[in-house]
Each structure stands twice: as structure tokens, then as C-alpha cells.
């Protein structure tokens, strides 16, 4: 029974050990932060969404990248358009809330929202992200 309990708790204990190690050494835990990619129809919509994300403190930083061409299937047809891309730097723990919020305000029927964890980066910048996005 004790062995089973230890095995079941090991991911939790490992996560706590990583957080303690990070706090003591100041090192970054890979995956603590993420970059979300969100496409928008035009720059006006992109700016409105970016500002809404920042107002809700769901990100520390949002880049608004200029127009890019996109090819995709929509309702069985090949479509081509231009879009604006948002790069959203945030805590990984906020991705679910961010995605739900974007879906509630985005004009697309199915908004393009994907994220990737940040494995490494400038430790000072990564710390700054954490300082500017409240914990859950």
C-alpha cells in the first residue's frame, strides 16, 4: 500500500521538488512558460484581442506580426487568406484560461489557438514573464 501511494504521488513530489530546486537555485523549469500562437483576420482585430489579453493579465507580452499568407481547408474547400499572427508569452498554467477567453471574443468560428512550451531562454526574461502573469 505504501509503495503504491509513493508511485501515485511521485509525479506530484517530482513537480514540487523541481519547484523547490528552481526557487533555491534560481534556475528555470522547462515548460513553466509557453508561447501561444493566435491568428486574426486583420490588424484591428489583432490589436483588440492583444489588448484584451493584456487587460486580463493573461500574458506578459504579445507580439503582433504583420500579414502572412495562409492556405487551409474550410468546410471541404481550399481557402487562401492573409492573417495577422499574435505571439503570446505567458505561463503554461494560463493556456487553458487564455484559450477559453480567446474563443469567447474571437470572431472566427474556430479560432486558431495553439501553444508550445518554452524549454529554455534568457533566464531574466523568463523570470520577468513569471513576474508579470499572476499565478493561478
PDB file of C-alpha atoms in Angstrom:
ATOM      1  CA  UNK A   1       0.000   0.000   0.000  1.00  0.00           C
ATOM      2  CA  UNK A   2       2.763   2.453   0.885  1.00  0.00           C
ATOM      3  CA  UNK A   3       4.653   1.610  -2.304  1.00  0.00           C
ATOM      4  CA  UNK A   4       1.506   2.168  -4.392  1.00  0.00           C
ATOM      5  CA  UNK A   5       0.934   5.513  -2.685  1.00  0.00           C
ATOM      6  CA  UNK A   6       4.532   6.577  -3.354  1.00  0.00           C
ATOM      7  CA  UNK A   7       4.261   5.604  -7.036  1.00  0.00           C
ATOM      8  CA  UNK A   8       0.997   7.514  -7.420  1.00  0.00           C
ATOM      9  CA  UNK A   9       2.406  10.589  -5.672  1.00  0.00           C
ATOM     10  CA  UNK A  10       5.786  10.557  -7.409  1.00  0.00           C
ATOM     11  CA  UNK A  11       4.790  12.947 -10.244  1.00  0.00           C
ATOM     12  CA  UNK A  12       3.415  15.365  -7.665  1.00  0.00           C
ATOM     13  CA  UNK A  13       6.509  15.033  -5.476  1.00  0.00           C
ATOM     14  CA  UNK A  14       8.780  15.410  -8.525  1.00  0.00           C
ATOM     15  CA  UNK A  15       6.954  18.609  -9.518  1.00  0.00           C
ATOM     16  CA  UNK A  16       7.307  20.010  -6.007  1.00  0.00           C
ATOM     17  CA  UNK A  17      11.000  19.060  -5.936  1.00  0.00           C
ATOM     18  CA  UNK A  18      11.566  20.870  -9.253  1.00  0.00           C
ATOM     19  CA  UNK A  19       9.815  23.984  -7.967  1.00  0.00           C
ATOM     20  CA  UNK A  20      11.858  23.932  -4.765  1.00  0.00           C
ATOM     21  CA  UNK A  21      15.096  23.455  -6.725  1.00  0.00           C
ATOM     22  CA  UNK A  22      14.153  26.334  -9.016  1.00  0.00           C
ATOM     23  CA  UNK A  23      13.371  28.612  -6.079  1.00  0.00           C
ATOM     24  CA  UNK A  24      16.641  27.817  -4.326  1.00  0.00           C
ATOM     25  CA  UNK A  25      18.943  27.920  -7.366  1.00  0.00           C
ATOM     26  CA  UNK A  26      17.090  30.461  -9.498  1.00  0.00           C
ATOM     27  CA  UNK A  27      17.101  28.008 -12.423  1.00  0.00           C
ATOM     28  CA  UNK A  28      14.263  27.734 -14.928  1.00  0.00           C
ATOM     29  CA  UNK A  29      11.958  24.724 -15.012  1.00  0.00           C
ATOM     30  CA  UNK A  30      11.426  23.859 -18.708  1.00  0.00           C
ATOM     31  CA  UNK A  31       7.797  24.213 -19.731  1.00  0.00           C
ATOM     32  CA  UNK A  32       6.846  26.664 -16.982  1.00  0.00           C
ATOM     33  CA  UNK A  33       6.045  29.249 -19.655  1.00  0.00           C
ATOM     34  CA  UNK A  34       4.576  28.904 -23.132  1.00  0.00           C
ATOM     35  CA  UNK A  35       4.114  30.804 -26.360  1.00  0.00           C
ATOM     36  CA  UNK A  36       0.603  30.771 -27.771  1.00  0.00           C
ATOM     37  CA  UNK A  37       0.055  31.415 -31.482  1.00  0.00           C
ATOM     38  CA  UNK A  38      -3.255  33.044 -32.415  1.00  0.00           C
ATOM     39  CA  UNK A  39      -4.268  34.091 -35.916  1.00  0.00           C
ATOM     40  CA  UNK A  40      -6.533  37.072 -36.612  1.00  0.00           C
ATOM     41  CA  UNK A  41      -8.316  38.327 -39.715  1.00  0.00           C
ATOM     42  CA  UNK A  42      -6.802  41.809 -39.660  1.00  0.00           C
ATOM     43  CA  UNK A  43      -4.632  44.172 -37.620  1.00  0.00           C
ATOM     44  CA  UNK A  44      -7.586  45.894 -35.928  1.00  0.00           C
ATOM     45  CA  UNK A  45      -8.924  42.591 -34.565  1.00  0.00           C
ATOM     46  CA  UNK A  46      -5.395  41.503 -33.609  1.00  0.00           C
ATOM     47  CA  UNK A  47      -4.815  44.707 -31.606  1.00  0.00           C
ATOM     48  CA  UNK A  48      -8.192  44.417 -29.881  1.00  0.00           C
ATOM     49  CA  UNK A  49      -7.525  40.803 -28.901  1.00  0.00           C
ATOM     50  CA  UNK A  50      -3.955  41.574 -27.787  1.00  0.00           C
ATOM     51  CA  UNK A  51      -5.170  44.440 -25.591  1.00  0.00           C
ATOM     52  CA  UNK A  52      -7.935  42.269 -24.111  1.00  0.00           C
ATOM     53  CA  UNK A  53      -5.377  39.562 -23.264  1.00  0.00           C
ATOM     54  CA  UNK A  54      -3.135  42.119 -21.566  1.00  0.00           C
ATOM     55  CA  UNK A  55      -6.030  43.776 -19.703  1.00  0.00           C
ATOM     56  CA  UNK A  56      -6.939  40.374 -18.206  1.00  0.00           C
ATOM     57  CA  UNK A  57      -3.259  39.777 -17.306  1.00  0.00           C
ATOM     58  CA  UNK A  58      -3.255  36.519 -19.259  1.00  0.00           C
ATOM     59  CA  UNK A  59       0.134  37.335 -20.792  1.00  0.00           C
ATOM     60  CA  UNK A  60       3.278  39.299 -20.114  1.00  0.00           C
ATOM     61  CA  UNK A  61       3.967  40.143 -23.756  1.00  0.00           C
ATOM     62  CA  UNK A  62       2.155  39.957 -27.092  1.00  0.00           C
ATOM     63  CA  UNK A  63       3.828  40.394 -30.469  1.00  0.00           C
ATOM     64  CA  UNK A  64       1.624  41.382 -33.391  1.00  0.00           C
ATOM     65  CA  UNK A  65       3.287  40.091 -36.538  1.00  0.00           C
ATOM     66  CA  UNK A  66       2.428  41.570 -39.940  1.00  0.00           C
ATOM     67  CA  UNK A  67       0.338  39.942 -42.610  1.00  0.00           C
ATOM     68  CA  UNK A  68       1.143  36.417 -43.673  1.00  0.00           C
ATOM     69  CA  UNK A  69      -0.445  34.253 -46.335  1.00  0.00           C
ATOM     70  CA  UNK A  70      -2.420  31.239 -45.225  1.00  0.00           C
ATOM     71  CA  UNK A  71      -3.742  28.179 -47.046  1.00  0.00           C
ATOM     72  CA  UNK A  72      -6.194  25.904 -45.248  1.00  0.00           C
ATOM     73  CA  UNK A  73      -9.199  23.675 -45.734  1.00  0.00           C
ATOM     74  CA  UNK A  74     -12.502  25.083 -44.526  1.00  0.00           C
ATOM     75  CA  UNK A  75     -15.731  23.141 -44.949  1.00  0.00           C
ATOM     76  CA  UNK A  76     -14.107  20.934 -47.581  1.00  0.00           C
ATOM     77  CA  UNK A  77     -12.766  23.769 -49.711  1.00  0.00           C
ATOM     78  CA  UNK A  78      -9.211  25.043 -50.052  1.00  0.00           C
ATOM     79  CA  UNK A  79      -9.107  28.631 -48.845  1.00  0.00           C
ATOM     80  CA  UNK A  80      -6.426  31.289 -49.127  1.00  0.00           C
ATOM     81  CA  UNK A  81      -6.245  34.423 -46.997  1.00  0.00           C
ATOM     82  CA  UNK A  82      -3.966  36.867 -45.240  1.00  0.00           C
ATOM     83  CA  UNK A  83      -3.824  36.870 -41.473  1.00  0.00           C
ATOM     84  CA  UNK A  84      -2.123  38.617 -38.582  1.00  0.00           C
ATOM     85  CA  UNK A  85      -0.294  36.404 -36.067  1.00  0.00           C
ATOM     86  CA  UNK A  86      -0.180  37.037 -32.336  1.00  0.00           C
ATOM     87  CA  UNK A  87       2.689  35.532 -30.315  1.00  0.00           C
ATOM     88  CA  UNK A  88       1.566  35.464 -26.699  1.00  0.00           C
ATOM     89  CA  UNK A  89       4.126  34.842 -23.916  1.00  0.00           C
ATOM     90  CA  UNK A  90       2.523  33.539 -20.740  1.00  0.00           C
ATOM     91  CA  UNK A  91       2.605  30.922 -18.004  1.00  0.00           C
ATOM     92  CA  UNK A  92       1.795  27.418 -19.210  1.00  0.00           C
ATOM     93  CA  UNK A  93      -0.766  27.207 -16.404  1.00  0.00           C
ATOM     94  CA  UNK A  94      -2.688  30.069 -18.075  1.00  0.00           C
ATOM     95  CA  UNK A  95      -3.021  28.448 -21.524  1.00  0.00           C
ATOM     96  CA  UNK A  96      -6.435  26.889 -20.791  1.00  0.00           C
ATOM     97  CA  UNK A  97      -7.862  30.152 -19.465  1.00  0.00           C
ATOM     98  CA  UNK A  98      -6.285  32.088 -22.347  1.00  0.00           C
ATOM     99  CA  UNK A  99      -7.742  29.700 -24.925  1.00  0.00           C
ATOM    100  CA  UNK A 100     -11.225  29.845 -23.377  1.00  0.00           C
ATOM    101  CA  UNK A 101     -11.116  33.641 -23.275  1.00  0.00           C
ATOM    102  CA  UNK A 102      -9.925  33.944 -26.883  1.00  0.00           C
ATOM    103  CA  UNK A 103     -12.702  31.615 -28.065  1.00  0.00           C
ATOM    104  CA  UNK A 104     -15.232  33.858 -26.299  1.00  0.00           C
ATOM    105  CA  UNK A 105     -14.069  37.084 -28.037  1.00  0.00           C
ATOM    106  CA  UNK A 106     -12.590  35.947 -31.371  1.00  0.00           C
ATOM    107  CA  UNK A 107     -14.724  36.469 -34.497  1.00  0.00           C
ATOM    108  CA  UNK A 108     -13.604  33.171 -36.134  1.00  0.00           C
ATOM    109  CA  UNK A 109     -15.978  30.232 -35.734  1.00  0.00           C
ATOM    110  CA  UNK A 110     -12.968  28.089 -34.798  1.00  0.00           C
ATOM    111  CA  UNK A 111     -10.071  30.361 -33.751  1.00  0.00           C
ATOM    112  CA  UNK A 112      -6.551  29.121 -34.471  1.00  0.00           C
ATOM    113  CA  UNK A 113      -5.033  28.898 -30.996  1.00  0.00           C
ATOM    114  CA  UNK A 114      -2.064  26.634 -30.365  1.00  0.00           C
ATOM    115  CA  UNK A 115       0.760  26.762 -27.841  1.00  0.00           C
ATOM    116  CA  UNK A 116       4.229  25.387 -27.320  1.00  0.00           C
ATOM    117  CA  UNK A 117       6.084  25.163 -24.014  1.00  0.00           C
ATOM    118  CA  UNK A 118       9.263  27.191 -23.659  1.00  0.00           C
ATOM    119  CA  UNK A 119      12.121  24.797 -22.990  1.00  0.00           C
ATOM    120  CA  UNK A 120      14.902  27.355 -22.500  1.00  0.00           C
ATOM    121  CA  UNK A 121      15.606  31.047 -22.890  1.00  0.00           C
ATOM    122  CA  UNK A 122      17.070  34.103 -21.251  1.00  0.00           C
ATOM    123  CA  UNK A 123      16.587  33.399 -17.513  1.00  0.00           C
ATOM    124  CA  UNK A 124      15.965  37.069 -16.746  1.00  0.00           C
ATOM    125  CA  UNK A 125      13.285  37.297 -19.441  1.00  0.00           C
ATOM    126  CA  UNK A 126      11.619  34.079 -18.309  1.00  0.00           C
ATOM    127  CA  UNK A 127      11.587  35.349 -14.722  1.00  0.00           C
ATOM    128  CA  UNK A 128      10.068  38.621 -15.993  1.00  0.00           C
ATOM    129  CA  UNK A 129       7.235  36.684 -17.669  1.00  0.00           C
ATOM    130  CA  UNK A 130       6.500  34.975 -14.368  1.00  0.00           C
ATOM    131  CA  UNK A 131       6.524  38.268 -12.506  1.00  0.00           C
ATOM    132  CA  UNK A 132       4.011  39.803 -14.924  1.00  0.00           C
ATOM    133  CA  UNK A 133       1.491  36.978 -15.199  1.00  0.00           C
ATOM    134  CA  UNK A 134      -0.187  36.191 -11.865  1.00  0.00           C
ATOM    135  CA  UNK A 135      -0.175  32.585 -10.682  1.00  0.00           C
ATOM    136  CA  UNK A 136      -3.443  30.704 -10.740  1.00  0.00           C
TER     137      UNK A 136
END
